[in-house]
Short mmCIF file of C-alpha atoms and ligand atoms in Angstrom, two decimals:
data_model
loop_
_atom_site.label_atom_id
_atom_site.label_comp_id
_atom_site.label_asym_id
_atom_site.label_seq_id
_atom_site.Cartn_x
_atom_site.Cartn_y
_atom_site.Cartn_z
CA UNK A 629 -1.11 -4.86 36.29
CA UNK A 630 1.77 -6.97 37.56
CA UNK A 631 5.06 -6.22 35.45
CA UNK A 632 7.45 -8.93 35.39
CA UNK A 633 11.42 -9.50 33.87
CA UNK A 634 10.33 -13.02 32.51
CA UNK A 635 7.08 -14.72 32.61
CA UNK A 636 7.57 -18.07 32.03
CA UNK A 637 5.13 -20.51 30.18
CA UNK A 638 5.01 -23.80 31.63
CA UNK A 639 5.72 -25.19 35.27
CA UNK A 640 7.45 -28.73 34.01
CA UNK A 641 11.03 -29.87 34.97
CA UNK A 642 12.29 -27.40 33.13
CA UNK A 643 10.18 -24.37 33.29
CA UNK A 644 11.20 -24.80 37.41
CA UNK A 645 14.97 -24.82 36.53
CA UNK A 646 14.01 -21.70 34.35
CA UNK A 647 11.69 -19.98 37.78
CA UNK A 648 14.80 -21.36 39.73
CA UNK A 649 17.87 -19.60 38.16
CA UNK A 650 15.94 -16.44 37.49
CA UNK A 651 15.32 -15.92 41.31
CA UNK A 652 18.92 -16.68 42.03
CA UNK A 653 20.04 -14.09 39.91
CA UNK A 654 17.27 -11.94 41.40
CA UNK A 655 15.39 -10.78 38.30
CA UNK A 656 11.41 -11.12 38.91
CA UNK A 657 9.48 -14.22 37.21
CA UNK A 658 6.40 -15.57 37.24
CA UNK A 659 5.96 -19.17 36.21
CA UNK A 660 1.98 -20.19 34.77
CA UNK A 661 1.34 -23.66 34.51
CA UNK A 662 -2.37 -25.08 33.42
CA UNK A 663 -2.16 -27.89 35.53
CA UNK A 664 -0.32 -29.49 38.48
CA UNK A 665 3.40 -28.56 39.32
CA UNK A 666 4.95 -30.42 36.85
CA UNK A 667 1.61 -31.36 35.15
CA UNK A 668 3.01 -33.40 31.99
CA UNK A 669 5.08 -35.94 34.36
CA UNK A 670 1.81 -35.92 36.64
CA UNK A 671 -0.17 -37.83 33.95
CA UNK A 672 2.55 -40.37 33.08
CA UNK A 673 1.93 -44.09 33.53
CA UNK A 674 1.28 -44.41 37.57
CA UNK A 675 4.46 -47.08 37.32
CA UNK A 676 6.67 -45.31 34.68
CA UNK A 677 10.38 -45.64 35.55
CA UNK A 678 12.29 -42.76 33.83
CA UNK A 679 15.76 -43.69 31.79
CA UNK A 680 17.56 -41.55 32.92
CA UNK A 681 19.22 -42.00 36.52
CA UNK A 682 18.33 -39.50 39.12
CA UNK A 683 21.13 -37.33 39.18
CA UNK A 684 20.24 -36.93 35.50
CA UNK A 685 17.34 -35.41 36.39
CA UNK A 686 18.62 -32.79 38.79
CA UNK A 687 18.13 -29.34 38.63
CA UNK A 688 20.65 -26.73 40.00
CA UNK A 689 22.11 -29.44 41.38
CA UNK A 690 19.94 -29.93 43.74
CA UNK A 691 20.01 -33.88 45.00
CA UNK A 692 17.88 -36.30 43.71
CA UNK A 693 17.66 -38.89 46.42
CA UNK A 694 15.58 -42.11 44.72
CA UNK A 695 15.12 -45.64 45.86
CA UNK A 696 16.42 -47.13 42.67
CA UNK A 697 19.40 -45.43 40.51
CA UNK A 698 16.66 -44.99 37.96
CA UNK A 699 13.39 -43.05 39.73
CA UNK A 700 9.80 -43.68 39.21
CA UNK A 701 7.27 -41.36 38.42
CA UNK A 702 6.36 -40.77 42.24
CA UNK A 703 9.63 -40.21 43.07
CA UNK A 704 9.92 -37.23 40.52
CA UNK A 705 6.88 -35.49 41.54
CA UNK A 706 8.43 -34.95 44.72
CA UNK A 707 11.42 -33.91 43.70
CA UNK A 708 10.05 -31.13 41.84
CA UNK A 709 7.11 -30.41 43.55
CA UNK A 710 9.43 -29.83 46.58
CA UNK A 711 12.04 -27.62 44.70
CA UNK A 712 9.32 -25.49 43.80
CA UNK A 713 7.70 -25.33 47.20
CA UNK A 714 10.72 -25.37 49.57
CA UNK A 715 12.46 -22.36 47.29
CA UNK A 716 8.80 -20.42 47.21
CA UNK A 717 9.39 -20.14 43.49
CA UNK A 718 6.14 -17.55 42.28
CA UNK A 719 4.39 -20.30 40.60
CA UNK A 720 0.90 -19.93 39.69
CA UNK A 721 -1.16 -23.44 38.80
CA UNK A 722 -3.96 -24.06 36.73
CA UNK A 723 -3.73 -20.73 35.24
CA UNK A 724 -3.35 -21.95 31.25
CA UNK A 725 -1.78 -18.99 29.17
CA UNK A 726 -3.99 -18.32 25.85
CA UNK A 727 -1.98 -15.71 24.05
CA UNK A 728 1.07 -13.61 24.16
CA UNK A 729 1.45 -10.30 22.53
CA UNK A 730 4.28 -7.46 21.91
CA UNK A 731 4.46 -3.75 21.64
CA UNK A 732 7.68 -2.10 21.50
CA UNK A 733 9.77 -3.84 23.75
CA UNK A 734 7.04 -4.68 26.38
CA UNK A 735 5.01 -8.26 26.19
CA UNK A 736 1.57 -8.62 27.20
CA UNK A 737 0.27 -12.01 28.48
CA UNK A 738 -3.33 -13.50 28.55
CA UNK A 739 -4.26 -16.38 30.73
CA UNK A 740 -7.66 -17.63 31.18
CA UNK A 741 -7.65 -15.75 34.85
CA UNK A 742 -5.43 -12.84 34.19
CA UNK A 743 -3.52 -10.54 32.60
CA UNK A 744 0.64 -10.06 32.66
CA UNK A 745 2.95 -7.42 31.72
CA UNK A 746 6.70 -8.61 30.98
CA UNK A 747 10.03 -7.67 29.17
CA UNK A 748 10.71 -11.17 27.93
CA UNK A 749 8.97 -14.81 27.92
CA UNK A 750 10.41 -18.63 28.29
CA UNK A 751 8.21 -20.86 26.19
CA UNK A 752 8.79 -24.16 28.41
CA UNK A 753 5.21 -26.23 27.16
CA UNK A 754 7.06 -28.98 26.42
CA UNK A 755 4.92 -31.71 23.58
CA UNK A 756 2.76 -34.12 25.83
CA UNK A 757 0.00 -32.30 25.48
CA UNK A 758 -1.28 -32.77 21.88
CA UNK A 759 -1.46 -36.51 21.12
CA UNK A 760 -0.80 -37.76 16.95
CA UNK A 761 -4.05 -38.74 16.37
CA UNK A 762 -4.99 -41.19 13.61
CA UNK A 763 -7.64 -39.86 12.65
CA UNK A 764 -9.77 -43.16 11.36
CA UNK A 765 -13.54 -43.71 12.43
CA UNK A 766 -13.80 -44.51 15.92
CA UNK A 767 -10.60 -43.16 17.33
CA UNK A 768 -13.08 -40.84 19.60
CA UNK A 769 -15.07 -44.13 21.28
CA UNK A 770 -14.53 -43.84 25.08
CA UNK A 771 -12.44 -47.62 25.28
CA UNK A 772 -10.10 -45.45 23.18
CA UNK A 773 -6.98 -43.26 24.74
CA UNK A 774 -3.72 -41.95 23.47
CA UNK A 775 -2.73 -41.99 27.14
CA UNK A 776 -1.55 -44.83 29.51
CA UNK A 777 -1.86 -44.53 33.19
CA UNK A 778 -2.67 -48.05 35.18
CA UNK A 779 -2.50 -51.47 34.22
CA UNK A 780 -4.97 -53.10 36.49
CA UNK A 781 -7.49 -51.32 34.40
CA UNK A 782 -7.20 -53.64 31.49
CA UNK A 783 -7.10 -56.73 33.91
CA UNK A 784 -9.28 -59.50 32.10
CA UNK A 785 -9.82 -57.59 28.94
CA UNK A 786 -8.93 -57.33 25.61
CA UNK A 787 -6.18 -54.82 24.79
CA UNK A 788 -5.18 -53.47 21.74
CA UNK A 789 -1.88 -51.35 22.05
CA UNK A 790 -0.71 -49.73 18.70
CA UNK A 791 2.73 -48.15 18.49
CA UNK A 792 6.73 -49.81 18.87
CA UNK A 793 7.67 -47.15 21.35
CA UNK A 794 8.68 -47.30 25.55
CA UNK A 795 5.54 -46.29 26.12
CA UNK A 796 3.17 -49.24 23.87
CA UNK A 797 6.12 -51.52 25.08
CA UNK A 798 5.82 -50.70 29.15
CA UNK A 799 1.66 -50.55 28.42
CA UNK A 800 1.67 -53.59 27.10
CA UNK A 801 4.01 -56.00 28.89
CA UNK A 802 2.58 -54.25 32.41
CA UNK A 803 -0.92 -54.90 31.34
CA UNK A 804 -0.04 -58.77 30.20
CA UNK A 805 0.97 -58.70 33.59
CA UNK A 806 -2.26 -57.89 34.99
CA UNK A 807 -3.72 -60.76 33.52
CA UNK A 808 -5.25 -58.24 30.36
CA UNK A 809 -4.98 -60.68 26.90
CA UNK A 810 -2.84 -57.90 24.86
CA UNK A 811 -2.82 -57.46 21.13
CA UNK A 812 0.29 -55.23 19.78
CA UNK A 813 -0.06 -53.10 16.76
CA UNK A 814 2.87 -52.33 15.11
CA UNK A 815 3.43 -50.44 11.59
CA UNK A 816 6.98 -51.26 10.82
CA UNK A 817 8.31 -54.24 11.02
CA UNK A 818 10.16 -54.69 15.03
CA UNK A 819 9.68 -53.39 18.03
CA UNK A 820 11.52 -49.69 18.21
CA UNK A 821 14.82 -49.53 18.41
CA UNK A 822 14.99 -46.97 21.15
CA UNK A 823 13.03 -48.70 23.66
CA UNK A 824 14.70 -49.06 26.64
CA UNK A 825 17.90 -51.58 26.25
CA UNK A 826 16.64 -53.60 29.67
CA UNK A 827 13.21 -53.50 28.48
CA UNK A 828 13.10 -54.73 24.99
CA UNK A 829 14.34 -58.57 25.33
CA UNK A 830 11.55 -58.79 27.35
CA UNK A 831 9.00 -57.87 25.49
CA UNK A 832 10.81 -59.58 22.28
CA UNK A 833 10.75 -63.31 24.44
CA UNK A 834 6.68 -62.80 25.39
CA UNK A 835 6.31 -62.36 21.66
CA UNK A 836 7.94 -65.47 20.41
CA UNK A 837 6.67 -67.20 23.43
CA UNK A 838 3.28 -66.19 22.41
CA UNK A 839 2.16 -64.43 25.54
CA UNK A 840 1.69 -60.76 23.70
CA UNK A 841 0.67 -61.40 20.02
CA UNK A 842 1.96 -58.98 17.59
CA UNK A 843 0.67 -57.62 14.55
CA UNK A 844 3.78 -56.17 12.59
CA UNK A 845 3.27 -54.17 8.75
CA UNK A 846 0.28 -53.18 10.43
CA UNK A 847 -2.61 -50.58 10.53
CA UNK A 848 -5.71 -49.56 12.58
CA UNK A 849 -8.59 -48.99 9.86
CA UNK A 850 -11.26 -48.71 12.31
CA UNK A 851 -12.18 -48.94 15.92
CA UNK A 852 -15.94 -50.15 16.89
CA UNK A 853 -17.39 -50.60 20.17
CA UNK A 854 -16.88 -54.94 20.38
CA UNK A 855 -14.12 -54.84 17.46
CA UNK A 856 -10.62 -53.33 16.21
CA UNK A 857 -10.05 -53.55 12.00
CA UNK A 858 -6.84 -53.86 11.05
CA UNK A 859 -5.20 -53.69 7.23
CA UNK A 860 -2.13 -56.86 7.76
CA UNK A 861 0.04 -57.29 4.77
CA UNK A 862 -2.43 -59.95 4.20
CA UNK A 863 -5.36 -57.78 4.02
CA UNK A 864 -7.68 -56.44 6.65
CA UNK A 865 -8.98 -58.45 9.89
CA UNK A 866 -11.37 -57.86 12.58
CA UNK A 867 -10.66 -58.74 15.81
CA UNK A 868 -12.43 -58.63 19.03
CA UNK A 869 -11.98 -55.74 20.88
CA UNK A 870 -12.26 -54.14 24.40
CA UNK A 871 -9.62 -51.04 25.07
CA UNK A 872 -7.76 -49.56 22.58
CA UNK A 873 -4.20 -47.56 23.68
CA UNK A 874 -3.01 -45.67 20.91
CA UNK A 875 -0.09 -44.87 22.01
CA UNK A 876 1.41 -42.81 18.71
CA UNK A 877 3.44 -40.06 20.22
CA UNK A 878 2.50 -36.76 20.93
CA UNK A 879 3.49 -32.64 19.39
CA UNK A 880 4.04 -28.97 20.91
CA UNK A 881 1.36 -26.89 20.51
CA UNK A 882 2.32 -25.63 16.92
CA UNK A 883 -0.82 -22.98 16.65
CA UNK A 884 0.53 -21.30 20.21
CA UNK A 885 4.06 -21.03 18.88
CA UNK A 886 2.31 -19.29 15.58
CA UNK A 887 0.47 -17.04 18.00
CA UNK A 888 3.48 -15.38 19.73
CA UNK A 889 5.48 -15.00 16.64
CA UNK A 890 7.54 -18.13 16.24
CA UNK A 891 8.78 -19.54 12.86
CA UNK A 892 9.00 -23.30 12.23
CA UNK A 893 10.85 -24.98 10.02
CA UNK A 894 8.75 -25.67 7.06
CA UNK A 895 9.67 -29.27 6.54
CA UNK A 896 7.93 -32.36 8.00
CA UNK A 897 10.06 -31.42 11.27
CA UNK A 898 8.38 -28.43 12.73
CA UNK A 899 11.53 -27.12 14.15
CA UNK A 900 10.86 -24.12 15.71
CA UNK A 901 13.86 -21.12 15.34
CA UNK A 902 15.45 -20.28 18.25
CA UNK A 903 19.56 -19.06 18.48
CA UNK A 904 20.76 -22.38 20.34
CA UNK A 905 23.68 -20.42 22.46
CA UNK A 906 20.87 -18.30 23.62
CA UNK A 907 17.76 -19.97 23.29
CA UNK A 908 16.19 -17.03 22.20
CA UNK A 909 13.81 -17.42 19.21
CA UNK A 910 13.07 -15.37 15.90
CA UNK A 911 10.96 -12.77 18.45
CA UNK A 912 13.51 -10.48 20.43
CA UNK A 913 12.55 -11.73 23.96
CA UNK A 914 11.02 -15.19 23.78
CA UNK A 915 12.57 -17.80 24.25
CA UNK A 916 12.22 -21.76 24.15
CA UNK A 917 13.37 -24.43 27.15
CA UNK A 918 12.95 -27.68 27.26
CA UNK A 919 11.56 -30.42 25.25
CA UNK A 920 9.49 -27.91 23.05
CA UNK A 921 12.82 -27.39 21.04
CA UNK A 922 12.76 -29.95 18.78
CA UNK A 923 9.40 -29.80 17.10
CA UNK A 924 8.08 -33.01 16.23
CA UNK A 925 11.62 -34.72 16.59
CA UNK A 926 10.36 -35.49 20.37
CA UNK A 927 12.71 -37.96 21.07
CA UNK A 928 15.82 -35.51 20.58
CA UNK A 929 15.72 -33.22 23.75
CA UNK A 930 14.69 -34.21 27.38
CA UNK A 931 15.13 -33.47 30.94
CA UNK A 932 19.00 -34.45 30.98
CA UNK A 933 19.98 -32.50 27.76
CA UNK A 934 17.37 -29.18 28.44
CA UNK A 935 18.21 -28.53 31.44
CA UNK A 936 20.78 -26.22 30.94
CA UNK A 937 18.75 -23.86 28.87
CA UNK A 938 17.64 -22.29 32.16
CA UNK A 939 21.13 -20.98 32.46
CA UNK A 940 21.50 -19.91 28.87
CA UNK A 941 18.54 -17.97 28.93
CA UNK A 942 19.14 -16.14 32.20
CA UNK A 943 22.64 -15.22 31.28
CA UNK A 944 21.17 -14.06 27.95
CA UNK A 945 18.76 -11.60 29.57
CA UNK A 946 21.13 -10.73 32.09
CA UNK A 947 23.71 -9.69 29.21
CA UNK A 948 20.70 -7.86 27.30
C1 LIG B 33 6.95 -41.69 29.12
C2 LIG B 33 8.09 -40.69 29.13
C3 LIG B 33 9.31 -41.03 29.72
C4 LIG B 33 10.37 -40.09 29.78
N1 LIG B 33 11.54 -40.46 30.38
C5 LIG B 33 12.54 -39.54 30.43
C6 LIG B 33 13.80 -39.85 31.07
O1 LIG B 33 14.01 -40.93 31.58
N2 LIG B 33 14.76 -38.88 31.11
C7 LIG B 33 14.57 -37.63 30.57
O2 LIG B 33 15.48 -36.81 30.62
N3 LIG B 33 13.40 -37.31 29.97
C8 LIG B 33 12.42 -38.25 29.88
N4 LIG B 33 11.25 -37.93 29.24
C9 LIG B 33 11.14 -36.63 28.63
C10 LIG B 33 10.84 -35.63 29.70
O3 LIG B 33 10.30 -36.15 30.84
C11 LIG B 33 9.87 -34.68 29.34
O4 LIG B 33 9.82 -34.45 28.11
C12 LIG B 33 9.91 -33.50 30.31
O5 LIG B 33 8.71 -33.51 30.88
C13 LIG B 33 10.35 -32.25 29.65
O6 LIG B 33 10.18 -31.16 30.50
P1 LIG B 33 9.57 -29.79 29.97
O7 LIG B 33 9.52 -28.92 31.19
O8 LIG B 33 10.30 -29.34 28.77
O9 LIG B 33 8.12 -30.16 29.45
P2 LIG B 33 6.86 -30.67 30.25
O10 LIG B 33 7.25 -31.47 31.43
O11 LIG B 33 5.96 -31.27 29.26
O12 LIG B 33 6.21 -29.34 30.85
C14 LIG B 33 5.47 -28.44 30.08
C15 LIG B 33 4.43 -27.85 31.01
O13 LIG B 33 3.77 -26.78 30.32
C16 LIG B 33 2.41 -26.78 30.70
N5 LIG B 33 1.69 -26.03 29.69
C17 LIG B 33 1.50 -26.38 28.38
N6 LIG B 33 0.81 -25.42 27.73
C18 LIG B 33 0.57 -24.43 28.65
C19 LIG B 33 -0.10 -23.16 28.60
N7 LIG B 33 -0.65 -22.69 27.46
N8 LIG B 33 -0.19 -22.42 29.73
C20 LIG B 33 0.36 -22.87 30.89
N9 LIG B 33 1.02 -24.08 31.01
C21 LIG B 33 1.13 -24.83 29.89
C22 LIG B 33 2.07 -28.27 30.77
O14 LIG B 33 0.92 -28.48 31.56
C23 LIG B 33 3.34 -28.86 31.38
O15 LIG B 33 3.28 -28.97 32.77
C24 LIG B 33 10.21 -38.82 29.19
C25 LIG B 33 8.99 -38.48 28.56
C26 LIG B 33 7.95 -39.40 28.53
C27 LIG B 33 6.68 -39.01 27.84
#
């Protein structure tokens, strides 16, 4: 059975940097992703245009060439599909990890193909996995998806996008754009204050100009195949209906994190515990990187601010 220093959980942007400084300081890694390289960033919207500007983005400082000071989905893909190629990191893909055990000071890992020895673990699954679901009668019709990929899908149709976020805000003024008549959704009362600064007065203009209608104080009651119910501050309404995006965030894997040992905050957080000089959580020799950090708070960590834990964690083991 292969015996590794650190087996690490999770080829995104982060689990790389983690694959990436490990080598370096030659201690032997593994890296299991379920998907693609960099699977989560793979099923973003085909458009998406990240925040952050490239060199925010970088890993080990490794260049991020990109056509426009912010990159595009396309452009990251490459970027890390080619640090993890051209530095032969020992990634294996589409191997999904199922459980983690320990005895003494050995872990044992199960994926759905094999089975790992290690002395420690990086938890780098990141939260874009699990969507929040809302869990009202027809949320599981096929015209319904808690993931956006490409507006010319919608072109011609009747959209329903519910949520106040980038994501409901790019979905919806891309698929306008593509000729789709879009209804927004919205439970508070604006349009979310984080959405991207050069983003939001558009969206706020095709509102008052009528374009994108808007449904604020609102909720989804029910979802049918020709019709969307919604509960206004005037009482419900049914409108006609052909796609539903429900684009209400998404959560780590919570049950996974229970598996291996992991204690989480019990408040309506989900913070798991982890030292944050180290990384290194509640179980001697796992640790979190990345986005998974911050529990359901999945707007407070991201590629710029997580990178470093690569280094923390290394140094860490190193010191151990
Ligand atoms: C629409 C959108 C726009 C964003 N824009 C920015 C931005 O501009 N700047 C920025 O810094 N951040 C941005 N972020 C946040 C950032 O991109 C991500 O959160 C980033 O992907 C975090 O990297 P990660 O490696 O921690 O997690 P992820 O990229 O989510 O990687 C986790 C990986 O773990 C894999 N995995 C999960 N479970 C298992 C398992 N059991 N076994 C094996 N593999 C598993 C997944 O397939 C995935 O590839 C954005 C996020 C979204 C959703």
């Amino acid at each position: 059975m292969e015996y590794f220093d650190i087996v690490i959980i999770g080829g995104g942007p982060i689990g790389i940097a983690c694959g990436l400084e490990a080598k370096k300081k030659g201690l032997s890694y593994l890296i299991l992703e379920k998907g693609p390289i960099v699977n989560s960033l793979f099923n973003y919207p085909v458009n998406m245009q990240f925040f952050s500007s490239s060199e925010k983005l970088e890993i080990d400082d490794i260049p991020f060439i990109s056509k426009e000071a912010k990159p595009r989905r396309s452009e990251a893909l490459e970027y890390y599909r080619r640090i993890a190629t051209s530095n032969k990191l020992n990634i294996k893909l589409f191997e999904k990890v199922n459980s983690v055990s320990k005895l003494n000071e050995e872990f044992t890992v199960v994926s759905e193909k094999n089975t790992y020895k290690s002395k420690n673990i990086i938890i780098a699954t990141g939260f874009y996995d699990i969507p929040n679901t809302l869990n009202i009668p027809g949320e599981d019709l096929p015209k319904v998806s808690h993931y956006y990929n490409d507006p010319h899908y919608f072109a011609g149709q009747k959209l329903a996008v519910i949520g106040a976020s980038n994501s409901s805000v790019d979905a919806a003024l891309e698929s306008y754009r593509k000729g789709a008549e879009v209804t927004l959704i919205i439970r508070g009362d604006e349009i979310g204050q984080r959405v991207k600064y050069w983003v939001r007065p558009d969206i706020i203009n095709r509102i008052k100009e009528g374009s994108i209608k808007v449904y604020y104080n609102t909720t989804v009651t029910e979802i049918n195949k020709e019709t969307i119910t919604i509960c206004t501050k005037n009482g419900l309404e049914t409108l006609p209906n052909d796609f539903v995006l429900a684009l209400t965030g998404y959560k780590p894997n919570f049950t996974f994190l229970e598996q291996v040992g992991v204690s989480l905050s019990n408040d309506e957080k989900k913070i798991p515990t982890y030292n944050d000089q180290t990384m290194e959580t509640n179980v001697k020799g796992v640790y979190l990187a990345g986005v998974i950090c911050g529990g359901l708070e999945t707007h407070k960590w991201f590629i710029e601010n997580s990178r470093v834990h690569a280094k923390m964690i290394v140094a860490n083991i190193l010191d151990n």
